[in-house]
Amino acid sequence: MRPYEHGGDIYNGQTVRLDFSANVNPLGMPPAAERALREGTAADVRYPDARCRALRAALSEKHSVTPEQVLCGAGAADLIFRICAALQPRQVLAPVPTFSEYGRSAALFGAEIAKYPLREENGFELDRSFPAALTPETDMVFLCNPNNPTGRLCDPGIVAALADACEENGTYLVVDECFLEFTRGVSALPLLQTHPRLLVLRAFTKFYAMAGLRLGYLLCADAALLERIGTFGAEWAVSTAAQRSGLAALTEPDWRDRTLQLVEAQRRSLAVSLAALGVAVYPGEANFLLCRAPRPVAESLAEQGILVRRCGNFEGLDDCFFRVGVRTAAENAVLIDALREVLHG
């Protein structure tokens, strides 16, 4: 069995007090989604709607697209795999470090992965030369905005220039916006109608804290392309419970405002506390922070029951790097106390 490379692994027998390795909303699941999940047991005896009609209609209204321009799947990772299965790119370009499922899924279908290194001395910011990295051989580009694990937002001008370059080059562009709602960043969605090779990926996993329900969606102006991608998934990939809870989550009033208020305040406070311990904290706008300690700390923290995301398996990072999700003030204080003990005794 291949090694697990992501956060949130609380199932390996260790005692976990707090999990900072998975970047889910510190508010938890929206109350409306929790109620829908509890109240729907009777409906779960039936097969789910394989076409996710009600959910796609709600998402189309939310994003001002047609239902045919929305494809739902069992989380973002499911849809990334389907994209690569359907389009089978020969060469994929992606900045690194970034989410490993892009390269893993593309490589499963024989793609060569062209890596565009992000420089630590620039805070891992994507620079304006990135669109020029496309070559005639580039079939697909993956862009995570904000990027995981760095948390950096992409300049909207770079995203627009990249979308133009991809259209001209005949290249598919996949913009992963699964963390965008935690920020005040600019979405690529307004580019959809003029860029039919653009695919925008979203998920309920992080922002609505529905990681265990597995629900994501893909938006594209080319409905036929979405239908083609959809054929590479299981017929009933999205459960009734996930669809029902997703619909309810979309109705939760002020969810984004409440989330931003908490995350922005706690991210600033957490960054200051980490820096005071001698930890390098890289600038990021998402609900997590990329950090570098003077020495590896993940194992020692795990012995105290606190999980952080070990980042040594990200391209260009080593075992001194770790990522922490932004939690509540009380939870963040526990992390700081534990890290202080690890680093300073």
Tab-separated table of C-alpha atoms in Angstrom:
chain	number	residue	atom	x	y	z
A	1	MET	CA	0.000	0.000	0.000
A	2	ARG	CA	1.462	3.359	-1.005
A	3	PRO	CA	2.320	5.855	1.750
A	4	TYR	CA	-0.358	8.365	2.718
A	5	GLU	CA	0.891	11.842	1.739
A	6	HIS	CA	-1.771	14.198	3.092
A	7	GLY	CA	-3.033	15.653	6.357
A	8	GLY	CA	-5.909	14.414	8.492
A	9	ASP	CA	-4.623	10.889	9.137
A	10	ILE	CA	-6.131	10.342	12.587
A	11	TYR	CA	-6.709	6.622	11.978
A	12	ASN	CA	-3.239	5.131	12.478
A	13	GLY	CA	-3.677	4.256	16.141
A	14	GLN	CA	-1.994	7.291	17.686
A	15	THR	CA	-3.755	9.465	20.252
A	16	VAL	CA	-4.782	12.759	18.666
A	17	ARG	CA	-5.766	15.714	20.842
A	18	LEU	CA	-5.822	18.327	18.093
A	19	ASP	CA	-5.447	18.041	14.320
A	20	PHE	CA	-3.779	21.026	12.654
A	21	SER	CA	-2.764	18.922	9.643
A	22	ALA	CA	-6.119	19.230	7.821
A	23	ASN	CA	-7.214	22.711	6.791
A	24	VAL	CA	-10.945	22.657	7.486
A	25	ASN	CA	-13.078	25.551	8.668
A	26	PRO	CA	-12.532	26.109	12.422
A	27	LEU	CA	-16.255	26.905	12.690
A	28	GLY	CA	-17.010	23.306	11.744
A	29	MET	CA	-19.888	22.261	9.520
A	30	PRO	CA	-22.654	24.847	8.995
A	31	PRO	CA	-25.606	24.150	11.326
A	32	ALA	CA	-27.969	23.864	8.350
A	33	ALA	CA	-25.767	21.149	6.840
A	34	GLU	CA	-25.577	19.292	10.158
A	35	ARG	CA	-29.361	19.322	10.463
A	36	ALA	CA	-29.776	18.072	6.903
A	37	LEU	CA	-27.315	15.277	7.568
A	38	ARG	CA	-29.148	14.125	10.714
A	39	GLU	CA	-32.649	14.405	9.269
A	40	GLY	CA	-32.125	12.471	6.069
A	41	THR	CA	-31.661	8.891	7.200
A	42	ALA	CA	-34.873	7.627	5.578
A	43	ALA	CA	-33.887	9.101	2.206
A	44	ASP	CA	-30.539	7.344	2.315
A	45	VAL	CA	-32.094	3.943	1.616
A	46	ARG	CA	-32.601	5.062	-1.989
A	47	TYR	CA	-29.987	5.559	-4.661
A	48	PRO	CA	-28.699	9.135	-4.890
A	49	ASP	CA	-29.486	11.318	-7.873
A	50	ALA	CA	-26.628	10.337	-10.170
A	51	ARG	CA	-26.920	13.704	-11.969
A	52	CYS	CA	-26.984	15.811	-8.748
A	53	ARG	CA	-29.746	17.902	-10.328
A	54	ALA	CA	-30.815	19.960	-7.316
A	55	LEU	CA	-27.263	20.630	-6.179
A	56	ARG	CA	-26.092	21.588	-9.663
A	57	ALA	CA	-29.046	23.966	-10.000
A	58	ALA	CA	-28.129	25.651	-6.707
A	59	LEU	CA	-24.464	25.899	-7.666
A	60	SER	CA	-25.318	27.280	-11.103
A	61	GLU	CA	-27.326	30.038	-9.419
A	62	LYS	CA	-24.522	30.745	-6.948
A	63	HIS	CA	-21.921	31.090	-9.710
A	64	SER	CA	-24.103	32.526	-12.537
A	65	VAL	CA	-23.577	29.610	-14.918
A	66	THR	CA	-25.952	27.019	-16.350
A	67	PRO	CA	-26.469	23.645	-14.613
A	68	GLU	CA	-24.831	21.985	-17.635
A	69	GLN	CA	-21.662	23.901	-16.781
A	70	VAL	CA	-21.402	22.245	-13.352
A	71	LEU	CA	-20.089	18.744	-12.650
A	72	CYS	CA	-20.230	17.305	-9.126
A	73	GLY	CA	-17.889	14.663	-7.782
A	74	ALA	CA	-16.737	12.908	-4.623
A	75	GLY	CA	-14.392	15.696	-3.581
A	76	ALA	CA	-11.785	17.652	-5.510
A	77	ALA	CA	-9.366	14.705	-5.709
A	78	ASP	CA	-12.010	12.630	-7.500
A	79	LEU	CA	-12.480	15.353	-10.100
A	80	ILE	CA	-8.735	15.861	-10.600
A	81	PHE	CA	-8.439	12.146	-11.355
A	82	ARG	CA	-11.397	12.299	-13.766
A	83	ILE	CA	-9.904	15.289	-15.606
A	84	CYS	CA	-6.650	13.419	-16.174
A	85	ALA	CA	-8.462	10.217	-17.131
A	86	ALA	CA	-10.650	11.991	-19.679
A	87	LEU	CA	-8.041	14.276	-21.238
A	88	GLN	CA	-4.892	12.153	-20.746
A	89	PRO	CA	-2.413	15.019	-21.108
A	90	ARG	CA	1.087	14.239	-22.330
A	91	GLN	CA	2.770	17.123	-20.480
A	92	VAL	CA	1.422	18.888	-17.402
A	93	LEU	CA	2.844	22.126	-16.050
A	94	ALA	CA	2.455	23.085	-12.377
A	95	PRO	CA	4.207	25.381	-9.922
A	96	VAL	CA	5.942	23.553	-7.066
A	97	PRO	CA	5.502	23.074	-4.205
A	98	THR	CA	1.794	22.422	-4.672
A	99	PHE	CA	-0.939	19.835	-4.074
A	100	SER	CA	0.510	16.432	-4.957
A	101	GLU	CA	-2.675	14.955	-6.472
A	102	TYR	CA	-2.172	16.988	-9.658
A	103	GLY	CA	1.096	15.286	-10.506
A	104	ARG	CA	0.071	11.896	-9.162
A	105	SER	CA	-3.164	11.764	-11.172
A	106	ALA	CA	-1.530	13.016	-14.359
A	107	ALA	CA	1.371	10.571	-14.025
A	108	LEU	CA	-1.051	7.649	-13.667
A	109	PHE	CA	-2.099	8.331	-17.263
A	110	GLY	CA	1.427	8.694	-18.575
A	111	ALA	CA	1.941	12.445	-18.383
A	112	GLU	CA	5.315	14.078	-18.019
A	113	ILE	CA	5.242	16.630	-15.183
A	114	ALA	CA	6.967	19.945	-15.927
A	115	LYS	CA	7.698	21.750	-12.656
A	116	TYR	CA	7.907	25.510	-12.223
A	117	PRO	CA	9.810	26.140	-8.961
A	118	LEU	CA	8.493	28.770	-6.570
A	119	ARG	CA	11.359	30.456	-4.735
A	120	GLU	CA	11.533	30.551	-0.963
A	121	GLU	CA	13.355	33.880	-1.026
A	122	ASN	CA	10.274	35.390	-2.721
A	123	GLY	CA	7.906	33.893	-0.159
A	124	PHE	CA	6.845	31.241	-2.707
A	125	GLU	CA	4.963	33.874	-4.700
A	126	LEU	CA	4.047	33.035	-8.309
A	127	ASP	CA	5.753	35.563	-10.574
A	128	ARG	CA	4.621	37.045	-13.862
A	129	SER	CA	6.908	34.860	-15.952
A	130	PHE	CA	4.791	31.787	-15.289
A	131	PRO	CA	2.565	32.055	-18.434
A	132	ALA	CA	5.747	32.135	-20.529
A	133	ALA	CA	6.634	28.686	-19.178
A	134	LEU	CA	4.064	27.114	-21.519
A	135	THR	CA	5.518	25.269	-24.481
A	136	PRO	CA	3.804	23.785	-27.560
A	137	GLU	CA	3.980	20.432	-25.718
A	138	THR	CA	2.079	21.656	-22.656
A	139	ASP	CA	-1.364	20.005	-22.715
A	140	MET	CA	-2.531	21.011	-19.249
A	141	VAL	CA	-1.687	23.429	-16.443
A	142	PHE	CA	-2.680	23.020	-12.807
A	143	LEU	CA	-2.806	26.179	-10.715
A	144	CYS	CA	-3.816	26.144	-7.050
A	145	ASN	CA	-5.189	29.517	-5.896
A	146	PRO	CA	-4.477	30.069	-3.067
A	147	ASN	CA	-1.675	27.571	-3.319
A	148	ASN	CA	-1.354	24.578	-1.027
A	149	PRO	CA	0.880	24.388	1.041
A	150	THR	CA	2.105	27.991	0.741
A	151	GLY	CA	-1.240	29.784	1.131
A	152	ARG	CA	-0.239	32.407	-1.434
A	153	LEU	CA	-2.869	33.979	-3.673
A	154	CYS	CA	-2.100	34.389	-7.367
A	155	ASP	CA	-2.115	37.854	-8.861
A	156	PRO	CA	-5.385	38.100	-10.906
A	157	GLY	CA	-3.411	39.555	-13.800
A	158	ILE	CA	-1.204	36.468	-13.926
A	159	VAL	CA	-4.241	34.169	-13.887
A	160	ALA	CA	-5.877	36.114	-16.728
A	161	ALA	CA	-2.649	36.120	-18.762
A	162	LEU	CA	-2.250	32.400	-18.147
A	163	ALA	CA	-5.833	31.726	-19.280
A	164	ASP	CA	-5.179	33.698	-22.483
A	165	ALA	CA	-1.919	31.870	-23.112
A	166	CYS	CA	-3.575	28.494	-22.571
A	167	GLU	CA	-6.381	29.257	-25.031
A	168	GLU	CA	-3.871	30.374	-27.639
A	169	ASN	CA	-1.707	27.305	-27.006
A	170	GLY	CA	-4.592	24.800	-27.016
A	171	THR	CA	-3.867	23.958	-23.361
A	172	TYR	CA	-6.356	23.061	-20.656
A	173	LEU	CA	-6.075	25.185	-17.520
A	174	VAL	CA	-7.332	23.780	-14.212
A	175	VAL	CA	-7.581	26.429	-11.491
A	176	ASP	CA	-8.114	24.866	-8.077
A	177	GLU	CA	-10.026	27.324	-5.886
A	178	CYS	CA	-10.850	24.973	-3.014
A	179	PHE	CA	-9.410	27.437	-0.473
A	180	LEU	CA	-10.391	30.679	-2.206
A	181	GLU	CA	-13.482	31.334	-0.095
A	182	PHE	CA	-11.249	31.644	2.975
A	183	THR	CA	-9.654	34.696	1.328
A	184	ARG	CA	-10.616	37.965	-0.308
A	185	GLY	CA	-8.913	36.857	-3.520
A	186	VAL	CA	-10.258	37.141	-7.063
A	187	SER	CA	-11.814	34.068	-8.672
A	188	ALA	CA	-11.129	32.881	-12.208
A	189	LEU	CA	-14.877	32.288	-12.695
A	190	PRO	CA	-15.457	35.519	-14.706
A	191	LEU	CA	-13.025	34.136	-17.304
A	192	LEU	CA	-15.067	30.989	-17.954
A	193	GLN	CA	-17.281	32.155	-20.808
A	194	THR	CA	-14.373	33.514	-22.867
A	195	HIS	CA	-12.018	30.624	-22.082
A	196	PRO	CA	-13.656	27.266	-22.885
A	197	ARG	CA	-10.484	25.359	-21.938
A	198	LEU	CA	-10.622	26.749	-18.394
A	199	LEU	CA	-11.830	24.437	-15.620
A	200	VAL	CA	-12.404	25.848	-12.119
A	201	LEU	CA	-12.376	23.406	-9.222
A	202	ARG	CA	-14.228	24.002	-5.940
A	203	ALA	CA	-15.122	21.800	-2.963
A	204	PHE	CA	-17.274	21.705	0.160
A	205	THR	CA	-14.445	19.844	1.915
A	206	LYS	CA	-12.619	22.754	3.536
A	207	PHE	CA	-14.868	25.819	3.632
A	208	TYR	CA	-17.933	23.908	4.850
A	209	ALA	CA	-15.916	21.360	6.907
A	210	MET	CA	-17.476	18.430	5.029
A	211	ALA	CA	-14.271	16.472	4.396
A	212	GLY	CA	-15.789	13.138	5.416
A	213	LEU	CA	-18.773	13.536	3.096
A	214	ARG	CA	-16.606	13.980	-0.040
A	215	LEU	CA	-18.207	16.657	-2.201
A	216	GLY	CA	-16.583	18.803	-4.868
A	217	TYR	CA	-17.535	20.370	-8.171
A	218	LEU	CA	-16.059	21.534	-11.438
A	219	LEU	CA	-17.163	24.532	-13.505
A	220	CYS	CA	-16.514	24.965	-17.230
A	221	ALA	CA	-18.191	26.850	-20.069
A	222	ASP	CA	-17.831	23.800	-22.337
A	223	ALA	CA	-20.710	21.565	-21.205
A	224	ALA	CA	-19.674	18.803	-23.610
A	225	LEU	CA	-16.201	18.739	-22.066
A	226	LEU	CA	-17.710	18.447	-18.589
A	227	GLU	CA	-19.934	15.594	-19.736
A	228	ARG	CA	-16.891	13.804	-21.130
A	229	ILE	CA	-15.019	14.243	-17.835
A	230	GLY	CA	-18.072	13.049	-15.938
A	231	THR	CA	-18.108	9.689	-17.734
A	232	PHE	CA	-14.841	8.775	-15.997
A	233	GLY	CA	-16.480	8.591	-12.575
A	234	ALA	CA	-18.756	6.078	-10.895
A	235	GLU	CA	-22.459	6.462	-11.694
A	236	TRP	CA	-23.425	7.282	-8.089
A	237	ALA	CA	-20.208	8.973	-6.993
A	238	VAL	CA	-21.929	11.622	-4.859
A	239	SER	CA	-24.002	10.221	-2.015
A	240	THR	CA	-27.473	11.409	-1.093
A	241	ALA	CA	-26.111	12.610	2.254
A	242	ALA	CA	-23.417	14.697	0.547
A	243	GLN	CA	-25.873	16.239	-1.910
A	244	ARG	CA	-28.405	17.020	0.805
A	245	SER	CA	-25.820	18.534	3.143
A	246	GLY	CA	-24.228	20.520	0.340
A	247	LEU	CA	-27.561	22.055	-0.608
A	248	ALA	CA	-28.187	23.006	3.005
A	249	ALA	CA	-24.698	24.469	3.437
A	250	LEU	CA	-25.321	26.870	0.563
A	251	THR	CA	-28.268	28.355	2.467
A	252	GLU	CA	-26.330	29.150	5.661
A	253	PRO	CA	-26.550	32.939	6.176
A	254	ASP	CA	-23.352	34.969	6.665
A	255	TRP	CA	-21.161	31.849	6.588
A	256	ARG	CA	-18.389	33.511	4.604
A	257	ASP	CA	-18.397	36.679	6.715
A	258	ARG	CA	-18.203	34.678	9.941
A	259	THR	CA	-15.464	32.470	8.543
A	260	LEU	CA	-13.353	35.367	7.281
A	261	GLN	CA	-13.682	37.229	10.568
A	262	LEU	CA	-12.396	34.244	12.537
A	263	VAL	CA	-9.725	33.031	10.123
A	264	GLU	CA	-8.183	36.425	9.406
A	265	ALA	CA	-7.883	37.342	13.080
A	266	GLN	CA	-6.544	33.966	14.185
A	267	ARG	CA	-4.128	33.664	11.251
A	268	ARG	CA	-2.500	36.981	12.200
A	269	SER	CA	-2.304	36.035	15.870
A	270	LEU	CA	-0.969	32.555	15.152
A	271	ALA	CA	1.711	33.905	12.798
A	272	VAL	CA	2.956	36.321	15.466
A	273	SER	CA	3.074	33.583	18.113
A	274	LEU	CA	4.929	31.179	15.814
A	275	ALA	CA	7.484	33.814	14.835
A	276	ALA	CA	8.103	34.576	18.510
A	277	LEU	CA	9.238	30.965	18.926
A	278	GLY	CA	11.825	31.355	16.163
A	279	VAL	CA	9.692	29.682	13.498
A	280	ALA	CA	9.810	31.154	9.988
A	281	VAL	CA	6.254	31.883	8.839
A	282	TYR	CA	5.680	32.476	5.136
A	283	PRO	CA	3.127	35.057	3.993
A	284	GLY	CA	-0.173	33.420	3.113
A	285	GLU	CA	-3.804	34.419	2.791
A	286	ALA	CA	-5.552	31.070	3.296
A	287	ASN	CA	-6.758	29.252	6.423
A	288	PHE	CA	-3.324	27.722	6.991
A	289	LEU	CA	0.293	28.763	7.345
A	290	LEU	CA	3.469	27.268	5.897
A	291	CYS	CA	6.253	27.309	8.469
A	292	ARG	CA	9.896	26.301	8.821
A	293	ALA	CA	11.334	25.371	12.214
A	294	PRO	CA	15.038	25.209	13.066
A	295	ARG	CA	14.668	21.422	13.123
A	296	PRO	CA	11.869	18.902	12.364
A	297	VAL	CA	9.043	19.177	14.892
A	298	ALA	CA	6.157	17.071	13.537
A	299	GLU	CA	7.151	13.838	15.278
A	300	SER	CA	7.662	15.517	18.653
A	301	LEU	CA	4.311	17.292	18.381
A	302	ALA	CA	2.609	14.022	17.438
A	303	GLU	CA	3.955	12.502	20.669
A	304	GLN	CA	1.925	15.189	22.466
A	305	GLY	CA	-1.163	14.301	20.438
A	306	ILE	CA	-0.942	17.294	18.097
A	307	LEU	CA	-0.823	16.724	14.345
A	308	VAL	CA	0.711	19.181	11.904
A	309	ARG	CA	1.223	18.589	8.198
A	310	ARG	CA	4.738	17.331	7.555
A	311	CYS	CA	5.892	19.037	4.355
A	312	GLY	CA	9.055	17.134	3.511
A	313	ASN	CA	7.235	15.291	0.718
A	314	PHE	CA	6.401	18.525	-1.128
A	315	GLU	CA	8.713	19.330	-4.032
A	316	GLY	CA	11.364	21.813	-2.895
A	317	LEU	CA	10.655	21.511	0.854
A	318	ASP	CA	12.372	19.474	3.558
A	319	ASP	CA	11.411	17.991	6.922
A	320	CYS	CA	11.890	21.304	8.736
A	321	PHE	CA	8.845	22.662	6.897
A	322	PHE	CA	5.391	22.085	8.320
A	323	ARG	CA	1.901	23.430	7.664
A	324	VAL	CA	-0.682	24.294	10.298
A	325	GLY	CA	-4.374	24.905	9.814
A	326	VAL	CA	-5.770	28.005	11.501
A	327	ARG	CA	-8.017	26.931	14.375
A	328	THR	CA	-9.742	28.752	17.236
A	329	ALA	CA	-7.811	30.928	19.682
A	330	ALA	CA	-7.926	28.254	22.389
A	331	GLU	CA	-6.741	25.500	20.041
A	332	ASN	CA	-3.986	27.686	18.588
A	333	ALA	CA	-2.759	28.417	22.127
A	334	VAL	CA	-2.388	24.680	22.776
A	335	LEU	CA	-0.295	24.332	19.616
A	336	ILE	CA	1.967	27.225	20.619
A	337	ASP	CA	2.504	25.819	24.103
A	338	ALA	CA	3.364	22.391	22.697
A	339	LEU	CA	5.716	23.852	20.090
A	340	ARG	CA	7.411	25.982	22.736
A	341	GLU	CA	8.140	22.836	24.722
A	342	VAL	CA	9.489	21.044	21.641
A	343	LEU	CA	11.768	23.879	20.582
A	344	HIS	CA	12.825	25.387	23.895
A	345	GLY	CA	12.250	22.675	26.515
